[in-house]
Structures are given as structure tokens and as C-alpha cells.
PDB file of C-alpha atoms in Angstrom:
ATOM      1  CA  MET A  22     -49.023 -34.419  53.121  1.00  0.00           C
ATOM      2  CA  SER A  23     -47.870 -36.458  50.160  1.00  0.00           C
ATOM      3  CA  PHE A  24     -47.353 -35.447  46.555  1.00  0.00           C
ATOM      4  CA  THR A  25     -48.028 -37.599  43.464  1.00  0.00           C
ATOM      5  CA  ARG A  26     -45.256 -37.967  40.907  1.00  0.00           C
ATOM      6  CA  ARG A  27     -47.075 -35.529  38.635  1.00  0.00           C
ATOM      7  CA  GLU A  28     -47.362 -32.797  41.308  1.00  0.00           C
ATOM      8  CA  THR A  29     -43.690 -33.186  42.205  1.00  0.00           C
ATOM      9  CA  LEU A  30     -42.687 -32.793  38.598  1.00  0.00           C
ATOM     10  CA  LEU A  31     -44.790 -29.726  38.136  1.00  0.00           C
ATOM     11  CA  MET A  32     -43.394 -28.163  41.244  1.00  0.00           C
ATOM     12  CA  ALA A  33     -39.814 -28.855  40.219  1.00  0.00           C
ATOM     13  CA  MET A  34     -40.519 -27.333  36.708  1.00  0.00           C
ATOM     14  CA  GLY A  35     -42.030 -24.313  38.328  1.00  0.00           C
ATOM     15  CA  THR A  36     -39.074 -23.781  40.574  1.00  0.00           C
ATOM     16  CA  ALA A  37     -36.625 -24.184  37.745  1.00  0.00           C
ATOM     17  CA  PHE A  38     -38.615 -21.745  35.657  1.00  0.00           C
ATOM     18  CA  ALA A  39     -38.727 -19.165  38.420  1.00  0.00           C
ATOM     19  CA  ALA A  40     -35.038 -19.544  38.913  1.00  0.00           C
ATOM     20  CA  VAL A  41     -34.016 -19.219  35.308  1.00  0.00           C
ATOM     21  CA  VAL A  42     -36.324 -16.321  34.119  1.00  0.00           C
ATOM     22  CA  PRO A  43     -35.093 -13.472  36.354  1.00  0.00           C
ATOM     23  CA  PHE A  44     -31.593 -14.665  35.970  1.00  0.00           C
ATOM     24  CA  LYS A  45     -31.841 -14.269  32.177  1.00  0.00           C
ATOM     25  CA  ALA A  46     -33.276 -10.727  32.458  1.00  0.00           C
ATOM     26  CA  PHE A  47     -30.419  -9.690  34.726  1.00  0.00           C
ATOM     27  CA  ALA A  48     -27.886 -11.191  32.398  1.00  0.00           C
ATOM     28  CA  ASP A  49     -29.383  -9.071  29.601  1.00  0.00           C
ATOM     29  CA  VAL A  50     -29.055  -5.950  31.686  1.00  0.00           C
ATOM     30  CA  ASP A  51     -25.447  -6.879  32.801  1.00  0.00           C
ATOM     31  CA  GLY A  52     -24.584  -7.640  29.111  1.00  0.00           C
ATOM     32  CA  ASP A  53     -25.878  -4.385  27.894  1.00  0.00           C
ATOM     33  CA  ILE A  54     -24.056  -2.438  30.652  1.00  0.00           C
ATOM     34  CA  ALA A  55     -20.849  -4.369  29.891  1.00  0.00           C
ATOM     35  CA  ALA A  56     -21.177  -3.631  26.170  1.00  0.00           C
ATOM     36  CA  PHE A  57     -21.501   0.070  26.938  1.00  0.00           C
ATOM     37  CA  THR A  58     -18.787   0.454  29.662  1.00  0.00           C
ATOM     38  CA  GLY A  59     -16.447  -2.279  28.646  1.00  0.00           C
ATOM     39  CA  GLY A  60     -16.453  -3.488  32.216  1.00  0.00           C
ATOM     40  CA  ALA A  61     -15.272  -0.191  33.670  1.00  0.00           C
ATOM     41  CA  GLU A  62     -16.447   0.815  37.141  1.00  0.00           C
ATOM     42  CA  ILE A  63     -19.453   2.997  37.394  1.00  0.00           C
ATOM     43  CA  GLY A  64     -19.746   5.923  39.787  1.00  0.00           C
ATOM     44  CA  THR A  65     -22.692   8.049  40.821  1.00  0.00           C
ATOM     45  CA  GLY A  66     -23.398  11.766  40.603  1.00  0.00           C
ATOM     46  CA  GLY A  67     -23.169  14.109  37.613  1.00  0.00           C
ATOM     47  CA  ILE A  68     -26.211  12.503  35.960  1.00  0.00           C
ATOM     48  CA  THR A  69     -29.893  13.093  36.481  1.00  0.00           C
ATOM     49  CA  LEU A  70     -32.697  10.740  35.450  1.00  0.00           C
ATOM     50  CA  ILE A  71     -36.097  12.224  35.664  1.00  0.00           C
ATOM     51  CA  ALA A  72     -38.952   9.705  35.365  1.00  0.00           C
ATOM     52  CA  PRO A  73     -42.377   9.593  37.076  1.00  0.00           C
ATOM     53  CA  GLU A  74     -42.681   7.664  40.295  1.00  0.00           C
ATOM     54  CA  ILE A  75     -45.991   6.316  39.104  1.00  0.00           C
ATOM     55  CA  ALA A  76     -46.881   5.803  35.452  1.00  0.00           C
ATOM     56  CA  GLU A  77     -50.489   4.964  34.745  1.00  0.00           C
ATOM     57  CA  ASN A  78     -49.804   3.773  31.224  1.00  0.00           C
ATOM     58  CA  GLY A  79     -46.594   1.842  30.497  1.00  0.00           C
ATOM     59  CA  ASN A  80     -46.983   2.459  26.828  1.00  0.00           C
ATOM     60  CA  THR A  81     -45.765   6.024  27.115  1.00  0.00           C
ATOM     61  CA  VAL A  82     -43.670   6.963  30.071  1.00  0.00           C
ATOM     62  CA  PRO A  83     -41.871  10.386  29.743  1.00  0.00           C
ATOM     63  CA  ILE A  84     -38.284  10.354  30.876  1.00  0.00           C
ATOM     64  CA  GLU A  85     -35.455  12.942  30.832  1.00  0.00           C
ATOM     65  CA  VAL A  86     -31.723  12.321  31.130  1.00  0.00           C
ATOM     66  CA  ASP A  87     -29.299  15.082  31.861  1.00  0.00           C
ATOM     67  CA  ALA A  88     -25.561  14.530  32.292  1.00  0.00           C
ATOM     68  CA  PRO A  89     -23.491  17.747  31.843  1.00  0.00           C
ATOM     69  CA  GLY A  90     -20.490  17.221  29.686  1.00  0.00           C
ATOM     70  CA  ALA A  91     -21.284  13.542  28.789  1.00  0.00           C
ATOM     71  CA  VAL A  92     -20.196  12.035  25.545  1.00  0.00           C
ATOM     72  CA  SER A  93     -23.113   9.568  25.443  1.00  0.00           C
ATOM     73  CA  ILE A  94     -25.934   8.270  27.589  1.00  0.00           C
ATOM     74  CA  ILE A  95     -27.521   4.841  27.521  1.00  0.00           C
ATOM     75  CA  VAL A  96     -30.938   4.160  29.007  1.00  0.00           C
ATOM     76  CA  LEU A  97     -31.990   0.696  30.219  1.00  0.00           C
ATOM     77  CA  ALA A  98     -35.356  -0.558  31.483  1.00  0.00           C
ATOM     78  CA  THR A  99     -34.216  -3.424  33.723  1.00  0.00           C
ATOM     79  CA  GLY A 100     -37.631  -5.202  33.715  1.00  0.00           C
ATOM     80  CA  ASN A 101     -38.382  -5.099  30.100  1.00  0.00           C
ATOM     81  CA  PRO A 102     -38.124  -8.318  27.913  1.00  0.00           C
ATOM     82  CA  THR A 103     -35.220  -6.413  26.056  1.00  0.00           C
ATOM     83  CA  PRO A 104     -33.766  -3.901  28.463  1.00  0.00           C
ATOM     84  CA  ALA A 105     -32.168  -1.507  26.032  1.00  0.00           C
ATOM     85  CA  VAL A 106     -34.235   1.597  25.451  1.00  0.00           C
ATOM     86  CA  GLY A 107     -31.856   3.922  23.618  1.00  0.00           C
ATOM     87  CA  THR A 108     -28.431   5.438  23.296  1.00  0.00           C
ATOM     88  CA  PHE A 109     -27.977   9.283  23.040  1.00  0.00           C
ATOM     89  CA  ASN A 110     -24.633  10.373  21.464  1.00  0.00           C
ATOM     90  CA  PHE A 111     -24.020  14.078  21.710  1.00  0.00           C
ATOM     91  CA  GLY A 112     -22.171  15.855  18.972  1.00  0.00           C
ATOM     92  CA  PRO A 113     -20.132  19.124  19.133  1.00  0.00           C
ATOM     93  CA  LEU A 114     -23.125  21.343  18.712  1.00  0.00           C
ATOM     94  CA  ALA A 115     -25.270  19.788  21.461  1.00  0.00           C
ATOM     95  CA  GLY A 116     -26.370  22.704  23.644  1.00  0.00           C
ATOM     96  CA  ALA A 117     -26.669  20.594  26.732  1.00  0.00           C
ATOM     97  CA  GLN A 118     -26.148  16.832  27.267  1.00  0.00           C
ATOM     98  CA  ARG A 119     -29.870  16.506  27.904  1.00  0.00           C
ATOM     99  CA  ALA A 120     -32.658  14.772  26.118  1.00  0.00           C
ATOM    100  CA  SER A 121     -36.221  13.702  26.911  1.00  0.00           C
ATOM    101  CA  THR A 122     -38.344  11.125  25.181  1.00  0.00           C
ATOM    102  CA  ARG A 123     -41.171   8.652  25.908  1.00  0.00           C
ATOM    103  CA  ILE A 124     -40.571   5.022  26.568  1.00  0.00           C
ATOM    104  CA  ARG A 125     -42.413   1.738  27.081  1.00  0.00           C
ATOM    105  CA  LEU A 126     -42.221  -0.132  30.373  1.00  0.00           C
ATOM    106  CA  ALA A 127     -43.547  -3.693  30.763  1.00  0.00           C
ATOM    107  CA  GLY A 128     -44.174  -3.280  34.459  1.00  0.00           C
ATOM    108  CA  THR A 129     -43.009  -1.745  37.739  1.00  0.00           C
ATOM    109  CA  GLN A 130     -39.201  -1.646  37.595  1.00  0.00           C
ATOM    110  CA  ASP A 131     -36.028   0.321  37.883  1.00  0.00           C
ATOM    111  CA  VAL A 132     -35.001   2.554  34.924  1.00  0.00           C
ATOM    112  CA  LEU A 133     -31.300   2.959  34.691  1.00  0.00           C
ATOM    113  CA  ALA A 134     -29.269   5.642  32.893  1.00  0.00           C
ATOM    114  CA  ILE A 135     -25.475   5.466  32.423  1.00  0.00           C
ATOM    115  CA  ALA A 136     -23.467   8.341  31.087  1.00  0.00           C
ATOM    116  CA  LYS A 137     -20.001   8.121  29.483  1.00  0.00           C
ATOM    117  CA  MET A 138     -17.830  11.123  30.399  1.00  0.00           C
ATOM    118  CA  PRO A 139     -15.127  12.552  28.156  1.00  0.00           C
ATOM    119  CA  ASP A 140     -12.410  11.222  30.479  1.00  0.00           C
ATOM    120  CA  GLY A 141     -13.613   7.723  30.000  1.00  0.00           C
ATOM    121  CA  SER A 142     -15.401   7.337  33.378  1.00  0.00           C
ATOM    122  CA  PHE A 143     -19.039   6.321  33.748  1.00  0.00           C
ATOM    123  CA  VAL A 144     -21.721   7.459  36.120  1.00  0.00           C
ATOM    124  CA  GLN A 145     -25.211   6.176  36.576  1.00  0.00           C
ATOM    125  CA  ALA A 146     -28.623   7.055  38.042  1.00  0.00           C
ATOM    126  CA  THR A 147     -31.625   4.914  38.667  1.00  0.00           C
ATOM    127  CA  GLN A 148     -35.296   5.630  39.301  1.00  0.00           C
ATOM    128  CA  GLU A 149     -38.046   3.205  40.172  1.00  0.00           C
ATOM    129  CA  VAL A 150     -41.250   3.581  38.150  1.00  0.00           C
ATOM    130  CA  LYS A 151     -44.470   2.013  39.254  1.00  0.00           C
ATOM    131  CA  VAL A 152     -46.487   1.029  36.233  1.00  0.00           C
ATOM    132  CA  THR A 153     -50.208   0.407  36.463  1.00  0.00           C
ATOM    133  CA  ILE A 154     -50.802  -0.981  32.924  1.00  0.00           C
ATOM    134  CA  GLY A 155     -47.763  -2.584  31.271  1.00  0.00           C
ATOM    135  CA  GLY A 156     -46.741  -1.466  27.741  1.00  0.00           C
ATOM    136  CA  CYS A 157     -45.373  -4.403  25.953  1.00  0.00           C
ATOM    137  CA  GLY A 158     -48.424  -5.969  24.444  1.00  0.00           C
ATOM    138  CA  GLY A 159     -48.665  -9.711  25.092  1.00  0.00           C
TER     139      GLY A 159
ATOM    140  CA  MET B  10     -44.463  -1.232   6.292  1.00  0.00           C
ATOM    141  CA  ALA B  11     -45.210   1.969   8.187  1.00  0.00           C
ATOM    142  CA  ASP B  12     -47.739   4.135   6.363  1.00  0.00           C
ATOM    143  CA  ASN B  13     -48.256   7.928   6.648  1.00  0.00           C
ATOM    144  CA  VAL B  14     -44.966   8.576   8.456  1.00  0.00           C
ATOM    145  CA  THR B  15     -44.855  12.313   8.994  1.00  0.00           C
ATOM    146  CA  PRO B  16     -41.994  14.021  10.763  1.00  0.00           C
ATOM    147  CA  ARG B  17     -42.789  17.138  12.790  1.00  0.00           C
ATOM    148  CA  VAL B  18     -40.088  19.419  14.140  1.00  0.00           C
ATOM    149  CA  ARG B  19     -40.186  22.626  16.230  1.00  0.00           C
ATOM    150  CA  VAL B  20     -37.311  24.960  15.880  1.00  0.00           C
ATOM    151  CA  PRO B  21     -37.244  28.654  16.768  1.00  0.00           C
ATOM    152  CA  ARG B  22     -37.091  30.970  13.622  1.00  0.00           C
ATOM    153  CA  GLU B  23     -34.245  32.997  14.956  1.00  0.00           C
ATOM    154  CA  ALA B  24     -31.676  32.984  17.745  1.00  0.00           C
ATOM    155  CA  ALA B  25     -28.729  35.053  19.007  1.00  0.00           C
ATOM    156  CA  ALA B  26     -25.214  33.800  17.943  1.00  0.00           C
ATOM    157  CA  GLY B  27     -24.135  31.085  20.243  1.00  0.00           C
ATOM    158  CA  GLU B  28     -27.454  30.738  21.889  1.00  0.00           C
ATOM    159  CA  THR B  29     -28.763  27.371  23.165  1.00  0.00           C
ATOM    160  CA  ILE B  30     -32.126  26.467  21.652  1.00  0.00           C
ATOM    161  CA  THR B  31     -34.501  23.603  22.488  1.00  0.00           C
ATOM    162  CA  ILE B  32     -35.602  21.453  19.556  1.00  0.00           C
ATOM    163  CA  LYS B  33     -38.679  19.144  19.762  1.00  0.00           C
ATOM    164  CA  THR B  34     -39.167  16.371  17.204  1.00  0.00           C
ATOM    165  CA  LEU B  35     -41.954  13.908  16.605  1.00  0.00           C
ATOM    166  CA  ILE B  36     -42.485  11.380  13.901  1.00  0.00           C
ATOM    167  CA  SER B  37     -45.668   9.522  13.419  1.00  0.00           C
ATOM    168  CA  HIS B  38     -44.738   5.812  13.406  1.00  0.00           C
ATOM    169  CA  PRO B  39     -46.222   2.714  15.008  1.00  0.00           C
ATOM    170  CA  MET B  40     -42.873   1.516  16.400  1.00  0.00           C
ATOM    171  CA  GLU B  41     -43.920  -2.118  16.373  1.00  0.00           C
ATOM    172  CA  SER B  42     -41.850  -3.758  19.084  1.00  0.00           C
ATOM    173  CA  GLY B  43     -41.835  -7.296  17.803  1.00  0.00           C
ATOM    174  CA  GLN B  44     -43.175  -8.567  21.169  1.00  0.00           C
ATOM    175  CA  ARG B  45     -46.817  -8.224  20.353  1.00  0.00           C
ATOM    176  CA  LYS B  46     -48.970 -11.007  18.865  1.00  0.00           C
ATOM    177  CA  ASP B  47     -51.982 -10.672  16.544  1.00  0.00           C
ATOM    178  CA  GLY B  48     -55.352 -12.313  17.130  1.00  0.00           C
ATOM    179  CA  ASP B  49     -54.059 -15.666  15.823  1.00  0.00           C
ATOM    180  CA  GLY B  50     -51.084 -15.714  18.190  1.00  0.00           C
ATOM    181  CA  ASN B  51     -48.591 -14.894  15.380  1.00  0.00           C
ATOM    182  CA  VAL B  52     -45.747 -12.463  16.453  1.00  0.00           C
ATOM    183  CA  ILE B  53     -46.111  -9.115  14.589  1.00  0.00           C
ATOM    184  CA  PRO B  54     -42.612  -8.478  13.166  1.00  0.00           C
ATOM    185  CA  ARG B  55     -40.652  -5.623  14.603  1.00  0.00           C
ATOM    186  CA  SER B  56     -40.700  -2.385  12.648  1.00  0.00           C
ATOM    187  CA  ILE B  57     -39.263   0.666  14.339  1.00  0.00           C
ATOM    188  CA  ILE B  58     -37.306   3.722  13.741  1.00  0.00           C
ATOM    189  CA  ASN B  59     -33.845   2.546  14.866  1.00  0.00           C
ATOM    190  CA  ARG B  60     -31.822   5.739  14.564  1.00  0.00           C
ATOM    191  CA  PHE B  61     -32.318   9.510  14.610  1.00  0.00           C
ATOM    192  CA  THR B  62     -29.719  12.162  13.786  1.00  0.00           C
ATOM    193  CA  CYS B  63     -29.711  15.975  13.916  1.00  0.00           C
ATOM    194  CA  GLU B  64     -27.019  17.972  12.126  1.00  0.00           C
ATOM    195  CA  PHE B  65     -26.428  21.661  11.842  1.00  0.00           C
ATOM    196  CA  ASN B  66     -24.549  22.890   8.757  1.00  0.00           C
ATOM    197  CA  GLY B  67     -23.014  19.346   8.514  1.00  0.00           C
ATOM    198  CA  GLU B  68     -21.927  19.163  12.212  1.00  0.00           C
ATOM    199  CA  MET B  69     -23.472  16.603  14.486  1.00  0.00           C
ATOM    200  CA  VAL B  70     -25.828  17.821  17.312  1.00  0.00           C
ATOM    201  CA  ILE B  71     -27.272  14.506  18.516  1.00  0.00           C
ATOM    202  CA  ASP B  72     -27.264  10.963  17.250  1.00  0.00           C
ATOM    203  CA  VAL B  73     -29.710   8.631  18.996  1.00  0.00           C
ATOM    204  CA  ALA B  74     -30.185   4.835  18.714  1.00  0.00           C
ATOM    205  CA  PHE B  75     -33.750   3.851  19.347  1.00  0.00           C
ATOM    206  CA  GLU B  76     -34.717   0.436  20.625  1.00  0.00           C
ATOM    207  CA  PRO B  77     -38.199  -1.162  20.594  1.00  0.00           C
ATOM    208  CA  ALA B  78     -38.831   0.262  24.124  1.00  0.00           C
ATOM    209  CA  ILE B  79     -39.372   3.731  22.622  1.00  0.00           C
ATOM    210  CA  SER B  80     -43.088   4.540  22.471  1.00  0.00           C
ATOM    211  CA  THR B  81     -45.197   4.905  19.362  1.00  0.00           C
ATOM    212  CA  ASN B  82     -44.733   8.216  17.537  1.00  0.00           C
ATOM    213  CA  PRO B  83     -41.213   8.653  18.978  1.00  0.00           C
ATOM    214  CA  PHE B  84     -40.727  12.078  20.439  1.00  0.00           C
ATOM    215  CA  LEU B  85     -37.387  13.594  21.299  1.00  0.00           C
ATOM    216  CA  GLU B  86     -36.480  16.925  22.891  1.00  0.00           C
ATOM    217  CA  PHE B  87     -32.862  18.105  23.047  1.00  0.00           C
ATOM    218  CA  GLU B  88     -30.815  21.211  22.952  1.00  0.00           C
ATOM    219  CA  ALA B  89     -28.548  22.709  20.267  1.00  0.00           C
ATOM    220  CA  VAL B  90     -26.032  25.583  20.038  1.00  0.00           C
ATOM    221  CA  VAL B  91     -26.518  27.917  17.088  1.00  0.00           C
ATOM    222  CA  PRO B  92     -23.182  29.493  16.165  1.00  0.00           C
ATOM    223  CA  GLU B  93     -24.428  31.061  12.818  1.00  0.00           C
ATOM    224  CA  SER B  94     -27.358  31.156  10.498  1.00  0.00           C
ATOM    225  CA  GLY B  95     -27.975  27.772   8.840  1.00  0.00           C
ATOM    226  CA  THR B  96     -30.058  24.720   8.488  1.00  0.00           C
ATOM    227  CA  PHE B  97     -30.870  21.917  10.839  1.00  0.00           C
ATOM    228  CA  VAL B  98     -31.305  18.572   9.061  1.00  0.00           C
ATOM    229  CA  PHE B  99     -33.177  15.843  10.865  1.00  0.00           C
ATOM    230  CA  THR B 100     -32.966  12.205   9.669  1.00  0.00           C
ATOM    231  CA  TRP B 101     -34.947   9.236  10.847  1.00  0.00           C
ATOM    232  CA  TYR B 102     -33.797   5.603   9.816  1.00  0.00           C
ATOM    233  CA  ASP B 103     -36.554   2.992   9.499  1.00  0.00           C
ATOM    234  CA  ASP B 104     -36.072  -0.816  10.094  1.00  0.00           C
ATOM    235  CA  ASP B 105     -37.396  -1.238   6.543  1.00  0.00           C
ATOM    236  CA  SER B 106     -34.440   0.922   5.306  1.00  0.00           C
ATOM    237  CA  SER B 107     -36.621   3.916   4.553  1.00  0.00           C
ATOM    238  CA  VAL B 108     -35.077   7.195   5.516  1.00  0.00           C
ATOM    239  CA  TYR B 109     -37.238  10.267   6.427  1.00  0.00           C
ATOM    240  CA  THR B 110     -35.718  13.651   6.511  1.00  0.00           C
ATOM    241  CA  ASP B 111     -36.860  17.197   7.453  1.00  0.00           C
ATOM    242  CA  SER B 112     -35.013  20.368   7.626  1.00  0.00           C
ATOM    243  CA  LYS B 113     -35.476  23.807   9.331  1.00  0.00           C
ATOM    244  CA  ASP B 114     -33.659  27.092   8.712  1.00  0.00           C
ATOM    245  CA  ILE B 115     -32.727  29.363  11.549  1.00  0.00           C
ATOM    246  CA  ALA B 116     -31.408  32.994  11.359  1.00  0.00           C
ATOM    247  CA  VAL B 117     -28.918  34.396  13.644  1.00  0.00           C
ATOM    248  CA  ASN B 118     -29.474  38.112  14.320  1.00  0.00           C
TER     249      ASN B 118
END
């Protein structure tokens, strides 16, 4: 089996593209996490993220985050072109550190929620959501 | 940019002092993500509600930063403590620098 010059070039481009694209997405997620936590270590427990296992329509996926006592919660959709979904800051009159909303997901991916606790520690929860129809246009 | 933006809020009329109530808010808004393209392949510019706040008698209940990944007609449900009779003020901030507000009174009995 031999390849022409054109085929070889195409394959090389494809490989480079495949290698660069996911890396960029992860870099965005890491950047968003670092911007929120300032590089602090993230624990688990004390935060609940409720999202459907299967979402038929990625345009409107109901999610709920609940982290008793948290100061703020950030939600990231790790597989979206821009992973940030929203930041919830709770004031003194918040009855519970809980909020629910509807989000867009481009495809099947992990949704990540990180809560900042009053003592400066961070906890996270993830939930995989399988999306049948993606929700980012295109 | 966004036409017919109507906020809708559901708050109980009355509550006991110190009770935690659930508030539901919805605002009709296209939340154009800036990722979509029109029929000619031009990117439709981003136009979203980027921030929502809820205050009770001037004290903060919740302050949320929205990103383009929030669905059309952003819905938000959260909980608030009602220490006394007063007014909830809800504010939505649009990318085009419009500000939409709504307010609801609640009586403590």
C-alpha cells in the first residue's frame, strides 16, 4: 500500500487537527476552573449536580446545583465550544445554596459544577449527559 | 436587539417570618449564542442576558452570571429567606446594555 504526496499531506493535516482540537477544549475548561479556584485543590462531596442522564434536546437541558453553605457555584459544560455556563453567587438572604436553570449542550459530555465554600475550599460534582440533538446551532 | 422581552416572576404573596420560599423567574429572550450562522453563512452576533440579580429590601439574594450556554428564555429557580415584609427586586442585564426589572411584594404574617 502506497500513498501519494497529496494523501500523505491530508492525513498529516487530519492528525494534527484531531490532536489540536480536543486539547484546546480541555485548555478552556482548565482555564475556567483555574480562574474560579485560583489553582486551589478541588475536593468532592457537599455538592449535588442534578442533570438528566439522557437529554433528547440539547437546546434546553434542565440542571440543578445544590451546595449547602457555598458562597458561589460555577457550572461548566466541558464539551461546549465555550465551556462556561454560568456562575451563581449567593447573597446573605439566599434560603438555600440551590438553583436550577436550563442550559444548552452541544453534544454528549460531562457537566461539571464547582462550589466555593466559605472557608475557601472547593468541591466539585460531575454528571454525564447523553444528548440526542445538539444545541449549539451550526 | 431583543424584542418583546417580558420578565415573569412567581413569588408567594405571603410567608411566615424567616421562612424560606422558592422563587421562579423566566424572561422571554432569544439568548443568541454567537455560535449560530444565518442562511448566508454569516455569524449571528451574540445577544444574551449576561447577568441576573435578585435583592430583597436592598439585600442580595442571588447574583448570577449567565453565559451563552443558557437556554433561550432563561429560567431560574432559587430560594430566599423572608425576614420581614418587603419587596423583591429582580434585574436582568442585557448585552445591548438594556436593563429589565420586575418587583414583587411579599407580606409577612
